[in-house]
Short mmCIF file of C-alpha atoms and ligand atoms in Angstrom, two decimals:
data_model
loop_
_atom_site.label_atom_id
_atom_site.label_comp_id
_atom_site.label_asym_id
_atom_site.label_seq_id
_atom_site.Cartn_x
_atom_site.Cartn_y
_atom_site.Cartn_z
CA UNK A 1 34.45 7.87 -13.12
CA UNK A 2 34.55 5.18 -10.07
CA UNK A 3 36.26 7.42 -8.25
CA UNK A 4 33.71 10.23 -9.02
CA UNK A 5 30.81 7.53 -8.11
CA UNK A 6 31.76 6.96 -4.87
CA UNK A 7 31.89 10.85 -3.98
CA UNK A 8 27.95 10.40 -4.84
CA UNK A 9 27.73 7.45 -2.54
CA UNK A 10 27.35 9.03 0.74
CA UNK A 11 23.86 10.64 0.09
CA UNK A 12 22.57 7.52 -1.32
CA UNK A 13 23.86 5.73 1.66
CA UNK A 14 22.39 7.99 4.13
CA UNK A 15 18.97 7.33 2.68
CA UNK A 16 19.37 3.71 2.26
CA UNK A 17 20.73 3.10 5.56
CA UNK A 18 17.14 4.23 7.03
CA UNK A 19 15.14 3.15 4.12
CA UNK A 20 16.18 -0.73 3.33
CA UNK A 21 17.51 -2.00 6.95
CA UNK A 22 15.79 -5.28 6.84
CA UNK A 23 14.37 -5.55 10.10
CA UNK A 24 11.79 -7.88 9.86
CA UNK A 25 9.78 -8.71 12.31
CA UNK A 26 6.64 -10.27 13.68
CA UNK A 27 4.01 -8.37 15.59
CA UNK A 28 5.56 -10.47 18.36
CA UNK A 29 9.04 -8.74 17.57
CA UNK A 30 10.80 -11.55 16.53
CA UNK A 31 12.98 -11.34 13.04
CA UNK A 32 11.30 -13.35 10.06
CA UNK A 33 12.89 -12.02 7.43
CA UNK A 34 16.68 -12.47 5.82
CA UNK A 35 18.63 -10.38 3.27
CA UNK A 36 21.90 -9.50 2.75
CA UNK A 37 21.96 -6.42 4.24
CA UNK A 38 22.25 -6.78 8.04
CA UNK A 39 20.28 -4.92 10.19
CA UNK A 40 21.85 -2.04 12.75
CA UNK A 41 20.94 -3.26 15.38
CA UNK A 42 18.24 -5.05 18.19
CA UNK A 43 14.69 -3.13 18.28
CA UNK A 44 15.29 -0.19 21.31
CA UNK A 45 19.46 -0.25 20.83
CA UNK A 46 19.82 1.97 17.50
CA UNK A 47 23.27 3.68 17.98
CA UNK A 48 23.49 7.05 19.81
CA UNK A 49 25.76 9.76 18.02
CA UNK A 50 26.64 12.40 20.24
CA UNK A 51 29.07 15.08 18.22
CA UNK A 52 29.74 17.06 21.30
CA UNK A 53 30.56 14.44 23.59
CA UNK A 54 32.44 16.32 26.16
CA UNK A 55 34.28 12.84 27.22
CA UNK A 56 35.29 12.33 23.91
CA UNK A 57 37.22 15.86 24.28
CA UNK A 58 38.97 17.00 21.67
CA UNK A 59 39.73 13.54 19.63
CA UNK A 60 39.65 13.46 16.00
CA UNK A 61 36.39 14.20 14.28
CA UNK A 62 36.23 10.70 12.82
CA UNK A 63 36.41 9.11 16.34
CA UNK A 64 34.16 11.34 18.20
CA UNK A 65 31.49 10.18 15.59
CA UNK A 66 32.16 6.57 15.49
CA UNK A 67 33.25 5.97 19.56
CA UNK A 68 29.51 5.94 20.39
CA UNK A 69 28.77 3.23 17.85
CA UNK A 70 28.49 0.30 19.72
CA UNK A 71 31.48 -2.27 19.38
CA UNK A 72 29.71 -5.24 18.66
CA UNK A 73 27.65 -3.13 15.83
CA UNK A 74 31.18 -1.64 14.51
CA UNK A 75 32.30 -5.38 14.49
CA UNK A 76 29.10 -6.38 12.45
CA UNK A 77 29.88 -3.86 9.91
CA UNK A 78 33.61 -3.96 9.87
CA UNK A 79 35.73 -6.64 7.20
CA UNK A 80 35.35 -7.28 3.72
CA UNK A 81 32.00 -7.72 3.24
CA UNK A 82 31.30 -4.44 4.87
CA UNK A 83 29.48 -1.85 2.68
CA UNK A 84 30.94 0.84 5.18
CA UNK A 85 34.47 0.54 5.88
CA UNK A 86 36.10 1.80 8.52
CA UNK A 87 33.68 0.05 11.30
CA UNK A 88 31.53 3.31 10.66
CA UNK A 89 28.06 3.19 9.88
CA UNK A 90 27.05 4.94 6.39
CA UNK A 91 25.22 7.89 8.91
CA UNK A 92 28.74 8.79 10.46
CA UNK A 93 31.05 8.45 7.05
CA UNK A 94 29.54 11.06 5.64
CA UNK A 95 30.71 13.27 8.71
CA UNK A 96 34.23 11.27 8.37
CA UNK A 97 36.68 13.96 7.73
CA UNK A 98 40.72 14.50 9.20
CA UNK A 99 40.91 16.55 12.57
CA UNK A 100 42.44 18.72 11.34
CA UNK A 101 39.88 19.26 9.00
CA UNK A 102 37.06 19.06 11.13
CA UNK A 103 36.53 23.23 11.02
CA UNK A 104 36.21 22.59 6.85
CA UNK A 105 33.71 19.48 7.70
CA UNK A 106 29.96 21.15 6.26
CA UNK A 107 31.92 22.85 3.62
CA UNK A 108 33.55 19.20 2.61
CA UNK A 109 30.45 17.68 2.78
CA UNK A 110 28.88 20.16 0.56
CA UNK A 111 31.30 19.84 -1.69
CA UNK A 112 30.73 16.24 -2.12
CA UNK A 113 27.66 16.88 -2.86
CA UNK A 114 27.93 19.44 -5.03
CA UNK A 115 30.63 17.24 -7.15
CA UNK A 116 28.23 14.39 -6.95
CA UNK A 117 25.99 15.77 -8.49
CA UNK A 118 27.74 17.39 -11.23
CA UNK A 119 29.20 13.94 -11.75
CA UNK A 120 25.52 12.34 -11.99
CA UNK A 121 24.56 15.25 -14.35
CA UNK A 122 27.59 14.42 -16.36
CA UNK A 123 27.32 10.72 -16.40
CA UNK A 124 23.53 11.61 -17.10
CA UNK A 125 24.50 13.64 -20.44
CA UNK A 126 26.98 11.10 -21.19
CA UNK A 127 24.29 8.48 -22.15
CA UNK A 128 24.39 6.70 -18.23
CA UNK A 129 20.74 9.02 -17.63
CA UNK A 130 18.91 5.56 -17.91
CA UNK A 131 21.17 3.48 -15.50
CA UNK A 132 20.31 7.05 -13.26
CA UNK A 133 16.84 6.87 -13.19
CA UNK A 134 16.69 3.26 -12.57
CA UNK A 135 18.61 4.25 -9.46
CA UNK A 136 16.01 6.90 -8.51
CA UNK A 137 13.30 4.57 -9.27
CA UNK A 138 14.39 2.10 -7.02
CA UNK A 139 11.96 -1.28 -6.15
CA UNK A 140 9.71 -2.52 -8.72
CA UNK A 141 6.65 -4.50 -7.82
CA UNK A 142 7.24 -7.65 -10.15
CA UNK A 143 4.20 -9.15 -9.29
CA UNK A 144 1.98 -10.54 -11.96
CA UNK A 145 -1.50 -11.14 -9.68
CA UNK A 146 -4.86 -10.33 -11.21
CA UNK A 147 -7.70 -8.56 -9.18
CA UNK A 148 -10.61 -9.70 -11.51
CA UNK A 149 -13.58 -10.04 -8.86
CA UNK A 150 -11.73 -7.74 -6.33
CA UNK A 151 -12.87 -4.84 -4.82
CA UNK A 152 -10.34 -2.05 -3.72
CA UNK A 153 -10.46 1.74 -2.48
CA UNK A 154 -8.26 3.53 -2.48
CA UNK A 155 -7.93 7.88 -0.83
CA UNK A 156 -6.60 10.48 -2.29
CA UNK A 157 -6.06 8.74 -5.44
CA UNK A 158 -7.26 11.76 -7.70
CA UNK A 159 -3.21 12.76 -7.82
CA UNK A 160 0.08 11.22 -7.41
CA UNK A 161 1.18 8.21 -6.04
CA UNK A 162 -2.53 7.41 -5.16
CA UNK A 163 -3.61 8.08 -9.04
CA UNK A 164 -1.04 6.04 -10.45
CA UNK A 165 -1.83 3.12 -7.66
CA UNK A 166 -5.46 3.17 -8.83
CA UNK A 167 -4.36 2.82 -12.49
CA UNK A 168 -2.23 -0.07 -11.69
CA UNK A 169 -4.65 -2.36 -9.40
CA UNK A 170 -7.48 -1.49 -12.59
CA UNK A 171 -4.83 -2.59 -14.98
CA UNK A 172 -4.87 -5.73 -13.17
CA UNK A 173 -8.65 -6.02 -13.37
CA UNK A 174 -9.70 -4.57 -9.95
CA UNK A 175 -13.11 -2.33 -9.30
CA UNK A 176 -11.50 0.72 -7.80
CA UNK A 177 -13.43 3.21 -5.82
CA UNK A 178 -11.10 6.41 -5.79
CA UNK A 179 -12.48 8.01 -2.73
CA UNK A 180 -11.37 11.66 -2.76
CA UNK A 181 -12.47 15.60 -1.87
CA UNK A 182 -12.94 16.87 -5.19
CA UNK A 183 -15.00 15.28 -7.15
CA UNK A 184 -13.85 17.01 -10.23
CA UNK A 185 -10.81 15.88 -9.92
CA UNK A 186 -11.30 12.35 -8.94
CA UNK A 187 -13.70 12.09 -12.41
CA UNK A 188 -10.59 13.24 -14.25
CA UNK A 189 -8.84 11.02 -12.95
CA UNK A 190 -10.94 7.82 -13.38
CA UNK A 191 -11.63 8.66 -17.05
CA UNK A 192 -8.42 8.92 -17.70
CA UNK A 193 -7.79 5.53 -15.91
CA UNK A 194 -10.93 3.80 -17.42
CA UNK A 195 -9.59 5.31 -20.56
CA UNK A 196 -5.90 3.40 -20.70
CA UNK A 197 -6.96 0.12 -19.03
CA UNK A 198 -10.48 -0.08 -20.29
CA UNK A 199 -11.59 -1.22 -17.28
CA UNK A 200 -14.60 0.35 -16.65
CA UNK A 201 -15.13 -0.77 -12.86
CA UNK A 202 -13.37 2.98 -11.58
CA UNK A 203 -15.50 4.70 -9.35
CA UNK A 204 -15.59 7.94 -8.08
CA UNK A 205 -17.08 8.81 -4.14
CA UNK A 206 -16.59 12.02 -2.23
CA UNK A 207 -14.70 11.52 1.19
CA UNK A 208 -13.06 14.57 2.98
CA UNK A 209 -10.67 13.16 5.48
CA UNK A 210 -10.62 16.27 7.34
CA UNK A 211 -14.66 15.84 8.33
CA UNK A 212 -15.37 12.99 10.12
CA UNK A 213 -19.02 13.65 9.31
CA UNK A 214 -18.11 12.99 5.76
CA UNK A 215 -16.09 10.00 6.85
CA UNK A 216 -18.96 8.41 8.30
CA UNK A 217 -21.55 9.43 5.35
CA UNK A 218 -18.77 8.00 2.84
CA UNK A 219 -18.84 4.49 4.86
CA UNK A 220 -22.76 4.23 4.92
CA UNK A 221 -22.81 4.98 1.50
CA UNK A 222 -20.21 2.16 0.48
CA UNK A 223 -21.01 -0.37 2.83
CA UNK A 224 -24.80 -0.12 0.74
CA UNK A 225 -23.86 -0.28 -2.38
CA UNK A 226 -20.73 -2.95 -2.08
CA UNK A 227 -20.54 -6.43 -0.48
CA UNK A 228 -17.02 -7.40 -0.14
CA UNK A 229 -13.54 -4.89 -0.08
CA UNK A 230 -10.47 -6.76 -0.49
CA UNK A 231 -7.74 -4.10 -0.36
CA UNK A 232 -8.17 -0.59 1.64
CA UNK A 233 -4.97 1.96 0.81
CA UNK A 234 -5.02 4.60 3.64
CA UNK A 235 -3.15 7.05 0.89
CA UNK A 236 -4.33 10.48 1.24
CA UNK A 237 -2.27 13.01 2.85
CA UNK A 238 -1.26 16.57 3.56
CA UNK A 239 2.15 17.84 4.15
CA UNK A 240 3.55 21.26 5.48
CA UNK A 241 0.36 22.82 6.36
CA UNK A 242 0.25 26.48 7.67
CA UNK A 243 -1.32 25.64 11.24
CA UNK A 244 -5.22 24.67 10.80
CA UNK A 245 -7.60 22.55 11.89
CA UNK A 246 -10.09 20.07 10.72
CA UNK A 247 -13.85 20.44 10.66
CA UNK A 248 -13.87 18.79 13.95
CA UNK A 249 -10.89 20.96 15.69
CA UNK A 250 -8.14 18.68 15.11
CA UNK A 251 -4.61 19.45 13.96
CA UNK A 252 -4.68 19.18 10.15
CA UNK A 253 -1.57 16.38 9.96
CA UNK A 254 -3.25 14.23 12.76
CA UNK A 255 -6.81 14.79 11.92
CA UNK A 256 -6.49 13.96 8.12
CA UNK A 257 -3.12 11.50 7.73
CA UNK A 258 -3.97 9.47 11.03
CA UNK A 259 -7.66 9.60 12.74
CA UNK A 260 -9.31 10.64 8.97
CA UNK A 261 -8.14 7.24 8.06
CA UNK A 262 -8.15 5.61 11.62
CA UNK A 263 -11.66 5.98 11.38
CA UNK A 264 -12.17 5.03 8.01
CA UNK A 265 -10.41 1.35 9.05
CA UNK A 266 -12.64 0.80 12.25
CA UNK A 267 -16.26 2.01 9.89
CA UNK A 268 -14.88 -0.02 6.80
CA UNK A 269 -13.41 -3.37 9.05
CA UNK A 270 -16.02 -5.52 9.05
CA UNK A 271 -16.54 -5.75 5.47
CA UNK A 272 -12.80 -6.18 5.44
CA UNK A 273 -12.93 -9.42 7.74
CA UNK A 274 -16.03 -10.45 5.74
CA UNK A 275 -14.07 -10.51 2.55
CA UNK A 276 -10.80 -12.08 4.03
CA UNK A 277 -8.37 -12.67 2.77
CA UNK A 278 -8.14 -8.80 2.84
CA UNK A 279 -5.38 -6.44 3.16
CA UNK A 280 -4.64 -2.83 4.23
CA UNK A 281 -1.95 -0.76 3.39
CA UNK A 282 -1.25 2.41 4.97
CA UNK A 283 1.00 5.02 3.41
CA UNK A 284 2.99 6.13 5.66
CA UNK A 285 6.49 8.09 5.32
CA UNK A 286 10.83 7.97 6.15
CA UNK A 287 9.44 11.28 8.20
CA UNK A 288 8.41 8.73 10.51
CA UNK A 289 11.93 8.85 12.10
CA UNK A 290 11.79 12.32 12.67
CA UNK A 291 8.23 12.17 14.21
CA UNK A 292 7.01 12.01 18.41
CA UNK A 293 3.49 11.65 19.66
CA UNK A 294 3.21 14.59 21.87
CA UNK A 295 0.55 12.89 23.92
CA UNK A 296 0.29 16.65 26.34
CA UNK A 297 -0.24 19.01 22.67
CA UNK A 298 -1.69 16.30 19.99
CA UNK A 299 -2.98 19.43 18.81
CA UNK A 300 0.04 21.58 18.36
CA UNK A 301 -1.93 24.33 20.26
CA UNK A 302 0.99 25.30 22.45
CA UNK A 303 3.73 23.81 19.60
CA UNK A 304 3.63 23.87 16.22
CA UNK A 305 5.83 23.00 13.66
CA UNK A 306 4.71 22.00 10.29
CA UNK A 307 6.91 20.06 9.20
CA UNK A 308 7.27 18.21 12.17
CA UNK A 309 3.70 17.85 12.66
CA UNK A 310 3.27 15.89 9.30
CA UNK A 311 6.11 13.39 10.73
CA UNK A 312 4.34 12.60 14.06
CA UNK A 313 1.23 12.06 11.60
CA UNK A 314 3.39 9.65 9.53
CA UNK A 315 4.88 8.08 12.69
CA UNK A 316 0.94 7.68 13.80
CA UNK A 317 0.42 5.91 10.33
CA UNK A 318 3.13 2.95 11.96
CA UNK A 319 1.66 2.92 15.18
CA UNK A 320 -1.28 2.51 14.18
CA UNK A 321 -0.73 -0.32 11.27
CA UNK A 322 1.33 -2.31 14.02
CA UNK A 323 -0.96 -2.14 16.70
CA UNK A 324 -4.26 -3.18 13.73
CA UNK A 325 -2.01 -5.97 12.76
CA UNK A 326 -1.94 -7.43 16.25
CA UNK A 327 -5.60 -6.93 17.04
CA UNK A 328 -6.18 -8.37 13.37
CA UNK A 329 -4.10 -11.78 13.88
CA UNK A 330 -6.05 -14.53 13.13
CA UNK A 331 -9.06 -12.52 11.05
CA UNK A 332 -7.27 -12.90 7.60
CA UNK A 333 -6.77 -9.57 7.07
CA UNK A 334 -3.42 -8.33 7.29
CA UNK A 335 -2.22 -4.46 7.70
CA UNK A 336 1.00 -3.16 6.85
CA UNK A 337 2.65 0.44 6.00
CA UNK A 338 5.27 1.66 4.17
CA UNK A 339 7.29 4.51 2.42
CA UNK A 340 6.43 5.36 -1.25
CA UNK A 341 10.09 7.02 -1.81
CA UNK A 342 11.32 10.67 -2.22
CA UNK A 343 8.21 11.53 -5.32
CA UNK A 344 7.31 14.45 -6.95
CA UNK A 345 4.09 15.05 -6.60
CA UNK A 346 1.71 18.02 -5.27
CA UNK A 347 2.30 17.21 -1.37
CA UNK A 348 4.76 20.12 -1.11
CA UNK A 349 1.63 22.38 -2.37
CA UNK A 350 1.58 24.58 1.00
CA UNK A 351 5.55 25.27 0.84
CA UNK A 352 6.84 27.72 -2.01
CA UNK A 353 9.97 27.01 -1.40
CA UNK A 354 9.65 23.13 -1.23
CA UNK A 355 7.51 23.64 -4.27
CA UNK A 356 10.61 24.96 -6.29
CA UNK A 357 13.14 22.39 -4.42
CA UNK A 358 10.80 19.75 -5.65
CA UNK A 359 10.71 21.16 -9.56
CA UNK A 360 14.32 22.27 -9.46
CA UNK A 361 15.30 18.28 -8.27
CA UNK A 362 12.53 16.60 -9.58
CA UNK A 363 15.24 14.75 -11.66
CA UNK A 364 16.14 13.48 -8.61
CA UNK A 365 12.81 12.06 -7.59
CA UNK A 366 10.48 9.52 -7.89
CA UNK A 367 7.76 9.77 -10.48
CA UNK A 368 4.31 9.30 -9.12
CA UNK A 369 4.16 5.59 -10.96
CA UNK A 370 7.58 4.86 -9.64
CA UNK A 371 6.53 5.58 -6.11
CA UNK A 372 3.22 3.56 -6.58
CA UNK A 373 5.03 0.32 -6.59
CA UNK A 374 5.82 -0.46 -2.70
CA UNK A 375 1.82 0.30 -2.06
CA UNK A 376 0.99 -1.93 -5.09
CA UNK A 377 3.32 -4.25 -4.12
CA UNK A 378 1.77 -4.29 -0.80
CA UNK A 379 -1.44 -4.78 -1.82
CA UNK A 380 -0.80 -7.42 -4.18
CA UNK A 381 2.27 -9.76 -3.59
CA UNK A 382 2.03 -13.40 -3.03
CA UNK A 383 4.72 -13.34 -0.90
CA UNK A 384 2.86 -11.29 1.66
CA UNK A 385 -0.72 -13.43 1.84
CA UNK A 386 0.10 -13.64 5.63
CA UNK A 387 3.16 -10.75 6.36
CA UNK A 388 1.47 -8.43 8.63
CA UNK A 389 2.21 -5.57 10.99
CA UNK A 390 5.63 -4.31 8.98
CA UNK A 391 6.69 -1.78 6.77
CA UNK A 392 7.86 -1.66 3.62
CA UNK A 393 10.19 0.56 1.14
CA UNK A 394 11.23 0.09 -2.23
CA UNK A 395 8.91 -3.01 -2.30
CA UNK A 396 10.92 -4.70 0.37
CA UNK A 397 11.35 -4.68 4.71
CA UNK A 398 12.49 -1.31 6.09
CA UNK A 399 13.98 -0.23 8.64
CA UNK A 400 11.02 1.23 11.51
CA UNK A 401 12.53 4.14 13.82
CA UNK A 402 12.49 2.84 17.69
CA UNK A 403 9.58 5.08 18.60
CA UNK A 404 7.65 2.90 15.68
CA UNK A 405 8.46 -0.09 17.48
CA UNK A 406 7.34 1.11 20.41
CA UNK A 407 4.20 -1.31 21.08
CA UNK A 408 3.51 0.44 24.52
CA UNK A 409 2.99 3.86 22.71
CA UNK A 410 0.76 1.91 19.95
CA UNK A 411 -1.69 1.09 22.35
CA UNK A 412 -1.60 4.27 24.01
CA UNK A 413 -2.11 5.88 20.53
CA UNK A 414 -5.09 3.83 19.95
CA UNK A 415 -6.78 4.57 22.63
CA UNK A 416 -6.11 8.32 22.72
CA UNK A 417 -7.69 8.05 18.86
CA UNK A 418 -10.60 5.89 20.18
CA UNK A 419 -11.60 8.61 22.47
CA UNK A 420 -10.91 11.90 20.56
CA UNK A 421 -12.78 10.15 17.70
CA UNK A 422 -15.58 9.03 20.26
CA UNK A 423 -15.55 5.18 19.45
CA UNK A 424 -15.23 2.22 20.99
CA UNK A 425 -12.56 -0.09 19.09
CA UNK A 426 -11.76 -3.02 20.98
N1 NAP B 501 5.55 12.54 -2.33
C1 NAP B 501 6.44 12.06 -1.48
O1 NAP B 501 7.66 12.28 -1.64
C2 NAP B 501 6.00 11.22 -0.31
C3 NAP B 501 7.00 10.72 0.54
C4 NAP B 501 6.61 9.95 1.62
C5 NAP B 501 5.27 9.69 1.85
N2 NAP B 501 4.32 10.19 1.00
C6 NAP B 501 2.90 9.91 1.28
O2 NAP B 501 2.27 9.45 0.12
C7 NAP B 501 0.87 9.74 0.19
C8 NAP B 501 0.39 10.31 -1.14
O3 NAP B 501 1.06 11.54 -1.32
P1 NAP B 501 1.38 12.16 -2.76
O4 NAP B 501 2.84 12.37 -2.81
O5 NAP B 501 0.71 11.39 -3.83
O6 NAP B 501 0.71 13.60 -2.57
P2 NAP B 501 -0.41 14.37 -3.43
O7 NAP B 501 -0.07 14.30 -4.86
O8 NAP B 501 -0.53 15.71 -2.79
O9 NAP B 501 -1.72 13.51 -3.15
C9 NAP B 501 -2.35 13.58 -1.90
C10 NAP B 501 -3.77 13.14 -2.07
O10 NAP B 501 -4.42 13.22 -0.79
C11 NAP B 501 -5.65 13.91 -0.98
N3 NAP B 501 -6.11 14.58 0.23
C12 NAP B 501 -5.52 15.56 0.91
N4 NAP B 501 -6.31 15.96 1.90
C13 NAP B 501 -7.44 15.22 1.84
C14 NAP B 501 -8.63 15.18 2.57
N5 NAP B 501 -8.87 16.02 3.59
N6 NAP B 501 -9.59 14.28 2.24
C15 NAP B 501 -9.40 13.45 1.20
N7 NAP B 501 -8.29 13.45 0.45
C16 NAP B 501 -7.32 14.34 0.76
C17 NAP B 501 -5.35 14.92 -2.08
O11 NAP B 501 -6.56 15.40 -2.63
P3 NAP B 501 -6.59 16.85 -3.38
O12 NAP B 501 -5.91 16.66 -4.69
O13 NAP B 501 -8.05 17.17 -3.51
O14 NAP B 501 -5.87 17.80 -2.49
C18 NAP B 501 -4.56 14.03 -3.03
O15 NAP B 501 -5.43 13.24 -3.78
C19 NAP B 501 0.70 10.67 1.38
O16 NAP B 501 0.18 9.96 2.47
C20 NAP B 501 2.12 11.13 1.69
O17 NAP B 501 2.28 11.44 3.04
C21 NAP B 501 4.66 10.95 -0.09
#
């Protein structure tokens, strides 16, 4: 069974190597945060893997995958204490196969997979299915703060991991205005949520991200009615949308995961500041890695990819949280973002296929309430009164892709946003 285990390792690894690298930083970029794990590496020098390597010629498969890894990195994770033997990081083990295997390398990898899994399944029908899920499940926000007297909103919490935020920060006593599309929907949800808590401070308001006209209507309307906001979540999303755009002609990813809620922060901010100490939290995604601001086709007009247009959106989300922090220093209100997990919820709505991935695995996933904690923890903590500018996964620091780091592209960013948006955000 140990043995079996550690065939089911490598996936978990590959995840976790991305998701819980503990590089925590300052807006200044300077580490303020320790944990056992050790981080990769320094911000800008992550590791280049180049399978083809032509200088690397025909060496064994394991080499050619580990010789770019820098040596002082391959020190850092080499002896005991290692979690990845071998001086390899947990990216390249998974690829670490005999030469003269190396033809038979996908097929061996699938099959590790493949037995993993059945060995999970097993050990899941074999009375270990609760250990399992705890796995899947991952951080837990442990925090025990009340919200009586606070004031948070939260988007696109009519569903998912947005819902089940809502229904935890009104468990703790919060007034929670789910702002959301479809007002049906968001009712549903807030009875349902008034119903368990009995908390009767849920409110419903109508905000379409994709319609800045609405954004701006939703603002006015808030801003009369309520004094003070404590805690903004910039939750909403979309994911794998057929190409489209919003009501004001930009890309559906962009316009509604980054500028729908980029506006929403600069309409909402001086309430924010007003009611300091104040935090916002800004979902954001792993995708992030994956993502590139394509400054020349923001649009996708000449380009388009859906699902990497939803990871430049989620690598927007970072850029823009880091580059809010640093404006935001000295204001009381901090801004951080993070990654909810892999959860299965209706994001995959626009793919069929991802939409029967998601069912087929969803054993595999997240629940919506487990992949509420990192934004609850977020926007609640003690520990992070004053952490701002970082991101977050499984209620701890995570590892942000170089291009998220990138403070020279922030600022660009922002003021590409400023101007498609037609504001002045200084
Ligand atoms: N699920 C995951 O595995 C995962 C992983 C990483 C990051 N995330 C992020 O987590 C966040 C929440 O996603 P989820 O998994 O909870 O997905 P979800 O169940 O699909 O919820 C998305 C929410 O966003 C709302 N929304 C979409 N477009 C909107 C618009 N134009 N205006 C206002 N609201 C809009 C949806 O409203 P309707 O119900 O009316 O459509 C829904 O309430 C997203 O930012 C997503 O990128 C999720």
């Amino acid at each position: 069974m140990a043995a079996a285990a550690a065939v089911s390792r490598p996936s978990r690894l590959l995840l976790g190597s991305q998701a819980h690298r503990p590089l925590f930083t300052n807006t200044s970029g300077t580490r303020v945060g320790a944990s056992s794990c050790r981080p990769l590496g320094p911000p800008g020098r992550v590791p280049s893997i180049a399978p083809d390597d032509q200088s690397l010629g025909t060496a064994p498969l394991a080499t050619r995958f580990t010789a770019q890894f820098p040596t002082a990195l391959r020190e850092q994770h080499s002896g005991s204490e290692s979690p990845f033997p071998n001086g390899t990081s947990p990216v390249l083990r998974i690829r670490h196969y005999p030469c003269h295997l190396e033809r038979e390398a996908p097929r061996l990898h699938a099959a590790h997979c493949m037995l993993g899994s059945v060995v999970l399944l097993w050990g899941g029908s074999r009375g270990s299915h609760g250990t399992f899920r705890r796995y899947v499940a991952g951080g837990v926000c442990k925090s025990t703060t009340k919200l009586n007297g606070k004031v948070v909103m939260i988007t696109g919490a009519n569903t998912g991991i947005g819902k089940e935020t809502a229904r935890d920060l009104a468990q703790r006593g919060a007034r929670v205005i789910i702002a959301c599309r479809d007002m049906a929907k968001g009712e549903a949800a807030a009875c349902e949520i008034r119903a368990e808590t009995g908390n009767q401070q849920v409110i419903v308001k109508k905000l379409d991200l994709a319609d800045t006209k609405s954004i701006r209507e939703f603002a006015e309307n808030f801003l009369a009615e309520e004094k003070e906001l404590h805690i903004l979540i910039n939750n909403a999303g979309v994911m794998l949308c057929p190409y489209s755009k919003t009501a004001d002609g930009f890309e559906m990813h962009l316009g509604v995961n980054h500028l729908g809620h980029f506006l929403l922060t600069f309409l909402l901010l001086e309430c924010l500041k007003q009611s300091a100490p104040a935090r916002i939290v800004n979902v954001s995604s792993l995708a992030h890695h994956g993502g590139r601001i394509r400054f020349h086709d923001l649009q996708g007009e000449k380009c388009y990819n859906w699902g990497l247009a939803y990871c430049h959106s989620k690598l927007a989300n970072v850029l823009f949280t880091r580059e809010l922090a640093r404006r935001l220093q000295g204001t009381g209100v901090t801004a951080n973002s993070l990654h909810p997990g892999s959860v299965y919820s209706e994001l995959v709505r626009h793919s069929i296929l991802m939409s029967l991935l998601w069912k087929t695995f969803s054993f595999f996933l997240k629940t919506p309430r487990e992949g509420a904690q990192t934004s609850v923890y977020c926007a609640v903590a003690e520990e992070l009164e004053s952490v701002t500018g970082q991101y977050f996964s499984d209620c701890r620091p995570a590892y942000v892709s170089p291009q998220g780091r990138n403070d020279e592209l922030a600022k660009k960013l922002w003021n590409v946003s400023c101007e498609l948006l037609g504001i002045q955000w200084d």
